[in-house]
mmCIF file of C-alpha atoms in Angstrom:
data_model
loop_
_atom_site.group_PDB
_atom_site.id
_atom_site.type_symbol
_atom_site.label_atom_id
_atom_site.label_comp_id
_atom_site.label_asym_id
_atom_site.label_seq_id
_atom_site.Cartn_x
_atom_site.Cartn_y
_atom_site.Cartn_z
ATOM 1 C CA GLN I 170 0.000 0.000 0.000
ATOM 2 C CA VAL I 171 1.446 3.320 -1.077
ATOM 3 C CA GLN I 172 1.770 5.994 1.586
ATOM 4 C CA LEU I 173 3.138 9.518 1.424
ATOM 5 C CA GLN I 174 4.364 11.606 4.323
ATOM 6 C CA GLU I 175 5.131 15.328 4.367
ATOM 7 C CA SER I 176 7.767 16.829 6.631
ATOM 8 C CA GLY I 177 9.140 20.282 7.285
ATOM 9 C CA PRO I 178 8.712 23.362 9.464
ATOM 10 C CA GLY I 179 5.222 24.413 10.444
ATOM 11 C CA LEU I 180 6.123 28.071 10.815
ATOM 12 C CA VAL I 181 7.877 30.276 8.267
ATOM 13 C CA LYS I 182 8.567 33.993 8.508
ATOM 14 C CA PRO I 183 7.300 36.371 5.838
ATOM 15 C CA SER I 184 9.695 36.843 2.891
ATOM 16 C CA GLN I 185 11.496 33.589 3.698
ATOM 17 C CA THR I 186 11.423 30.262 1.867
ATOM 18 C CA LEU I 187 9.022 27.442 2.636
ATOM 19 C CA SER I 188 10.659 24.012 2.229
ATOM 20 C CA LEU I 189 8.819 20.716 2.513
ATOM 21 C CA THR I 190 9.739 17.122 1.727
ATOM 22 C CA CYS I 191 7.506 14.198 0.835
ATOM 23 C CA THR I 192 8.711 10.657 1.481
ATOM 24 C CA ILE I 193 7.191 7.802 -0.503
ATOM 25 C CA PHE I 194 6.552 4.416 1.099
ATOM 26 C CA GLY I 195 5.500 1.330 -0.815
ATOM 27 C CA ASP I 196 6.042 2.541 -4.373
ATOM 28 C CA SER I 197 8.941 2.987 -6.739
ATOM 29 C CA ILE I 198 9.404 6.602 -7.738
ATOM 30 C CA ILE I 199 11.485 5.542 -10.730
ATOM 31 C CA SER I 200 8.815 3.261 -12.207
ATOM 32 C CA GLY I 201 7.728 6.218 -14.292
ATOM 33 C CA GLY I 202 4.080 5.435 -13.813
ATOM 34 C CA TYR I 203 3.099 8.618 -12.025
ATOM 35 C CA TYR I 204 3.773 12.274 -11.453
ATOM 36 C CA TRP I 205 4.492 13.413 -7.893
ATOM 37 C CA SER I 206 2.579 16.511 -6.929
ATOM 38 C CA TRP I 207 2.116 19.209 -4.336
ATOM 39 C CA ILE I 208 -1.310 20.635 -3.546
ATOM 40 C CA ARG I 209 -2.304 23.127 -0.902
ATOM 41 C CA GLN I 210 -5.558 23.843 0.872
ATOM 42 C CA LEU I 211 -6.079 27.425 1.822
ATOM 43 C CA PRO I 212 -8.108 28.439 4.904
ATOM 44 C CA GLY I 213 -11.811 28.152 4.092
ATOM 45 C CA LYS I 214 -11.165 24.918 2.145
ATOM 46 C CA GLY I 215 -10.068 25.930 -1.389
ATOM 47 C CA LEU I 216 -7.669 23.442 -3.023
ATOM 48 C CA GLU I 217 -4.850 24.720 -5.253
ATOM 49 C CA TRP I 218 -2.575 22.498 -7.319
ATOM 50 C CA ILE I 219 1.023 23.740 -7.070
ATOM 51 C CA GLY I 220 2.774 21.480 -9.564
ATOM 52 C CA TYR I 221 4.420 18.132 -10.182
ATOM 53 C CA VAL I 222 7.770 16.485 -10.740
ATOM 54 C CA TYR I 223 8.415 13.361 -12.791
ATOM 55 C CA TYR I 224 11.042 10.801 -11.770
ATOM 56 C CA ASN I 225 13.444 12.174 -14.405
ATOM 57 C CA GLY I 226 13.241 15.686 -12.953
ATOM 58 C CA ASN I 227 10.770 17.149 -15.438
ATOM 59 C CA THR I 228 8.401 19.579 -13.778
ATOM 60 C CA TYR I 229 5.235 21.543 -14.404
ATOM 61 C CA TYR I 230 4.140 24.396 -12.178
ATOM 62 C CA ASN I 231 0.879 26.248 -11.767
ATOM 63 C CA PRO I 232 1.437 29.576 -13.560
ATOM 64 C CA SER I 233 -0.013 31.394 -10.555
ATOM 65 C CA LEU I 234 2.980 30.281 -8.465
ATOM 66 C CA LYS I 235 5.574 29.484 -11.106
ATOM 67 C CA SER I 236 7.892 32.398 -10.341
ATOM 68 C CA ARG I 237 8.282 31.263 -6.719
ATOM 69 C CA VAL I 238 8.101 27.454 -6.892
ATOM 70 C CA THR I 239 10.668 24.706 -7.321
ATOM 71 C CA ILE I 240 9.807 21.014 -7.074
ATOM 72 C CA SER I 241 12.656 18.520 -7.145
ATOM 73 C CA VAL I 242 13.081 14.774 -6.796
ATOM 74 C CA ASP I 243 15.639 12.579 -5.030
ATOM 75 C CA THR I 244 15.076 9.069 -6.348
ATOM 76 C CA SER I 245 17.704 7.494 -4.086
ATOM 77 C CA ARG I 246 15.821 8.655 -1.007
ATOM 78 C CA LYS I 247 12.358 8.165 -2.552
ATOM 79 C CA GLN I 248 11.567 11.776 -1.803
ATOM 80 C CA PHE I 249 10.401 14.850 -3.617
ATOM 81 C CA SER I 250 10.517 18.384 -2.307
ATOM 82 C CA LEU I 251 8.793 21.744 -2.551
ATOM 83 C CA ARG I 252 10.424 25.155 -2.241
ATOM 84 C CA LEU I 253 8.283 28.286 -2.229
ATOM 85 C CA THR I 254 10.154 31.561 -1.992
ATOM 86 C CA SER I 255 9.158 35.013 -0.732
ATOM 87 C CA VAL I 256 6.206 33.730 1.285
ATOM 88 C CA THR I 257 3.463 35.945 2.683
ATOM 89 C CA ALA I 258 0.492 35.325 4.962
ATOM 90 C CA ALA I 259 -1.463 34.345 1.838
ATOM 91 C CA ASP I 260 0.707 31.212 1.608
ATOM 92 C CA THR I 261 -0.569 29.944 4.970
ATOM 93 C CA ALA I 262 -2.214 26.609 4.149
ATOM 94 C CA VAL I 263 -2.206 22.878 4.645
ATOM 95 C CA TYR I 264 0.276 21.475 2.144
ATOM 96 C CA TYR I 265 -0.279 17.994 0.740
ATOM 97 C CA CYS I 266 1.902 15.797 -1.404
ATOM 98 C CA ALA I 267 0.128 13.335 -3.661
ATOM 99 C CA ARG I 268 0.684 10.806 -6.423
ATOM 100 C CA GLU I 269 -0.784 11.975 -9.726
ATOM 101 C CA GLY I 270 -1.908 9.682 -12.515
ATOM 102 C CA LEU I 271 -0.394 10.022 -15.976
ATOM 103 C CA ALA I 272 -3.333 9.163 -18.223
ATOM 104 C CA TYR I 273 -5.993 10.642 -15.979
ATOM 105 C CA ASN I 274 -4.491 13.240 -13.664
ATOM 106 C CA TRP I 275 -6.249 12.217 -10.486
ATOM 107 C CA PHE I 276 -4.550 12.324 -7.101
ATOM 108 C CA ASP I 277 -4.202 9.205 -4.986
ATOM 109 C CA PRO I 278 -2.979 8.687 -2.393
ATOM 110 C CA TRP I 279 -2.405 11.938 -0.552
ATOM 111 C CA GLY I 280 -0.130 12.539 2.403
ATOM 112 C CA GLN I 281 -1.747 13.459 5.706
ATOM 113 C CA GLY I 282 -0.947 17.122 5.110
ATOM 114 C CA ILE I 283 1.156 19.615 7.007
ATOM 115 C CA LEU I 284 -0.051 23.013 8.186
ATOM 116 C CA VAL I 285 2.394 25.764 7.333
ATOM 117 C CA THR I 286 1.770 29.152 8.914
ATOM 118 C CA VAL I 287 3.505 32.256 7.611
ATOM 119 C CA SER I 288 3.946 34.651 10.479
ATOM 120 C CA SER I 289 6.638 36.693 12.138
ATOM 121 C CA ASP C 261 -7.625 28.260 -16.299
ATOM 122 C CA ILE C 262 -10.742 26.078 -16.220
ATOM 123 C CA GLN C 263 -13.111 27.168 -13.451
ATOM 124 C CA LEU C 264 -15.266 24.595 -11.671
ATOM 125 C CA THR C 265 -18.439 25.676 -9.896
ATOM 126 C CA GLN C 266 -20.026 23.283 -7.430
ATOM 127 C CA SER C 267 -23.588 23.475 -6.165
ATOM 128 C CA PRO C 268 -24.847 23.558 -3.589
ATOM 129 C CA SER C 269 -22.061 24.734 -1.278
ATOM 130 C CA PHE C 270 -23.831 23.185 1.710
ATOM 131 C CA LEU C 271 -26.396 20.427 1.817
ATOM 132 C CA SER C 272 -28.379 19.114 4.791
ATOM 133 C CA ALA C 273 -29.431 15.498 4.579
ATOM 134 C CA SER C 274 -30.338 12.449 6.630
ATOM 135 C CA VAL C 275 -29.037 8.890 6.639
ATOM 136 C CA GLY C 276 -30.706 7.009 3.805
ATOM 137 C CA ASP C 277 -31.266 10.098 1.641
ATOM 138 C CA ARG C 278 -30.297 10.243 -2.018
ATOM 139 C CA VAL C 279 -27.850 13.109 -2.480
ATOM 140 C CA THR C 280 -26.792 14.801 -5.708
ATOM 141 C CA ILE C 281 -23.974 17.324 -6.121
ATOM 142 C CA THR C 282 -23.345 19.240 -9.331
ATOM 143 C CA CYS C 283 -20.081 20.480 -10.810
ATOM 144 C CA ARG C 284 -20.047 22.823 -13.809
ATOM 145 C CA ALA C 285 -16.938 23.554 -15.845
ATOM 146 C CA SER C 286 -16.235 26.890 -17.527
ATOM 147 C CA GLN C 287 -15.396 25.055 -20.750
ATOM 148 C CA ALA C 288 -15.904 21.579 -22.121
ATOM 149 C CA ILE C 289 -13.652 18.974 -20.522
ATOM 150 C CA SER C 290 -15.077 15.769 -22.053
ATOM 151 C CA ASN C 291 -15.068 13.239 -19.205
ATOM 152 C CA TYR C 292 -11.895 14.502 -17.556
ATOM 153 C CA LEU C 293 -13.336 14.960 -14.092
ATOM 154 C CA ALA C 294 -12.698 13.411 -10.686
ATOM 155 C CA TRP C 295 -14.534 13.522 -7.359
ATOM 156 C CA TYR C 296 -13.016 13.435 -3.875
ATOM 157 C CA GLN C 297 -14.346 13.082 -0.335
ATOM 158 C CA GLN C 298 -12.691 14.915 2.535
ATOM 159 C CA GLN C 299 -13.392 14.254 6.191
ATOM 160 C CA PRO C 300 -12.540 17.035 8.687
ATOM 161 C CA GLY C 301 -8.834 17.177 9.404
ATOM 162 C CA LYS C 302 -8.030 14.518 6.786
ATOM 163 C CA ALA C 303 -6.684 14.517 3.263
ATOM 164 C CA PRO C 304 -9.102 14.157 0.344
ATOM 165 C CA LYS C 305 -9.780 10.629 -0.937
ATOM 166 C CA LEU C 306 -10.397 9.806 -4.576
ATOM 167 C CA LEU C 307 -13.897 8.478 -5.247
ATOM 168 C CA ILE C 308 -14.438 8.682 -9.002
ATOM 169 C CA TYR C 309 -12.344 9.538 -12.059
ATOM 170 C CA ALA C 310 -13.118 9.841 -15.756
ATOM 171 C CA ALA C 311 -16.463 11.281 -14.614
ATOM 172 C CA SER C 312 -18.054 7.910 -13.883
ATOM 173 C CA THR C 313 -15.372 5.315 -13.064
ATOM 174 C CA LEU C 314 -15.511 4.207 -9.445
ATOM 175 C CA TYR C 315 -12.045 4.071 -7.900
ATOM 176 C CA SER C 316 -10.909 0.814 -6.302
ATOM 177 C CA GLY C 317 -12.499 0.167 -2.922
ATOM 178 C CA VAL C 318 -15.117 2.911 -3.161
ATOM 179 C CA PRO C 319 -18.638 1.772 -2.182
ATOM 180 C CA SER C 320 -21.090 1.316 -5.029
ATOM 181 C CA ARG C 321 -23.554 3.799 -3.507
ATOM 182 C CA PHE C 322 -21.324 6.483 -5.038
ATOM 183 C CA SER C 323 -21.772 7.187 -8.737
ATOM 184 C CA GLY C 324 -20.781 9.890 -11.168
ATOM 185 C CA SER C 325 -22.138 11.035 -14.478
ATOM 186 C CA GLY C 326 -21.819 13.789 -17.027
ATOM 187 C CA SER C 327 -19.696 14.975 -19.872
ATOM 188 C CA GLY C 328 -18.693 18.283 -21.385
ATOM 189 C CA THR C 329 -19.452 20.981 -18.857
ATOM 190 C CA GLU C 330 -21.952 19.462 -16.421
ATOM 191 C CA PHE C 331 -21.279 16.629 -14.012
ATOM 192 C CA THR C 332 -22.981 15.067 -11.024
ATOM 193 C CA LEU C 333 -21.948 12.997 -8.032
ATOM 194 C CA THR C 334 -24.746 10.916 -6.537
ATOM 195 C CA ILE C 335 -24.836 9.065 -3.247
ATOM 196 C CA SER C 336 -27.747 6.647 -3.546
ATOM 197 C CA SER C 337 -28.319 6.118 0.182
ATOM 198 C CA LEU C 338 -26.374 8.374 2.512
ATOM 199 C CA GLN C 339 -24.456 6.569 5.251
ATOM 200 C CA PRO C 340 -23.023 8.041 8.494
ATOM 201 C CA ASP C 341 -19.476 8.006 7.048
ATOM 202 C CA ASP C 342 -20.623 10.083 4.075
ATOM 203 C CA PHE C 343 -21.084 13.337 6.018
ATOM 204 C CA ALA C 344 -18.072 15.146 4.612
ATOM 205 C CA THR C 345 -16.983 17.708 2.030
ATOM 206 C CA TYR C 346 -16.864 16.733 -1.631
ATOM 207 C CA PHE C 347 -14.691 18.297 -4.312
ATOM 208 C CA CYS C 348 -14.605 17.952 -8.068
ATOM 209 C CA GLN C 349 -11.356 18.315 -10.025
ATOM 210 C CA GLN C 350 -10.811 18.731 -13.748
ATOM 211 C CA LEU C 351 -8.195 16.496 -15.354
ATOM 212 C CA ASN C 352 -8.459 18.046 -18.800
ATOM 213 C CA SER C 353 -5.645 20.579 -18.841
ATOM 214 C CA ASN C 354 -2.966 22.227 -16.740
ATOM 215 C CA PRO C 355 -3.204 23.927 -14.384
ATOM 216 C CA LEU C 356 -5.390 21.311 -12.747
ATOM 217 C CA THR C 357 -8.176 22.976 -10.796
ATOM 218 C CA PHE C 358 -10.734 22.061 -8.139
ATOM 219 C CA GLY C 359 -14.270 23.087 -7.380
ATOM 220 C CA GLY C 360 -15.034 25.047 -4.235
ATOM 221 C CA GLY C 361 -16.491 22.064 -2.395
ATOM 222 C CA THR C 362 -19.860 20.880 -1.142
ATOM 223 C CA THR C 363 -20.298 20.116 2.544
ATOM 224 C CA VAL C 364 -22.885 17.452 3.353
ATOM 225 C CA GLU C 365 -24.108 17.915 6.900
ATOM 226 C CA THR C 366 -26.653 16.245 9.118
ATOM 227 C CA LYS C 367 -30.179 17.568 8.827
#
């Protein structure tokens, strides 16, 4: 059974960089069968897709965040990571990592989520 | 970006009720739509993809239909575990987008 787990700081100061890591259990990241994605849920429930990384390092980012986002992959550690620069209070959210299908871009499974608060 | 509008935003229902949630897309997306269920404090879970294909392990009381711009999620007989928030997501084009959610609460 595939499981994903997010890790990283829960508090980030404004203007700094948010960095999160997702560790994959029970699946091979190099199988090439999926994208590996980050999604966030803003207060009041709205879901926003941030972007994905493929096992070979190819990425696609939501244009709304593209200038501030980097998603990378470490196949040896079975991890992929999110960096979001120049954060503001508007970036306060629960951040999820998820496996994304290739043919149909659904998300399953999701990590349990990590609340990141941007505050001084 | 493709906008998804869900209705209603909130729905009051009782165990055993038939529940229908609608998702409308701002442009045609064929059958490239998924539905998720989210319990409070938990991550969303995939219920249906390709508009009407039930994901593995999902109870058969859940069903999806639609194509183009209008889609529905139906719960044939609401169970206690089904009180939750439901989201649609379009799979048609990047950036992938979600509907605003429908919360099903106890009447």
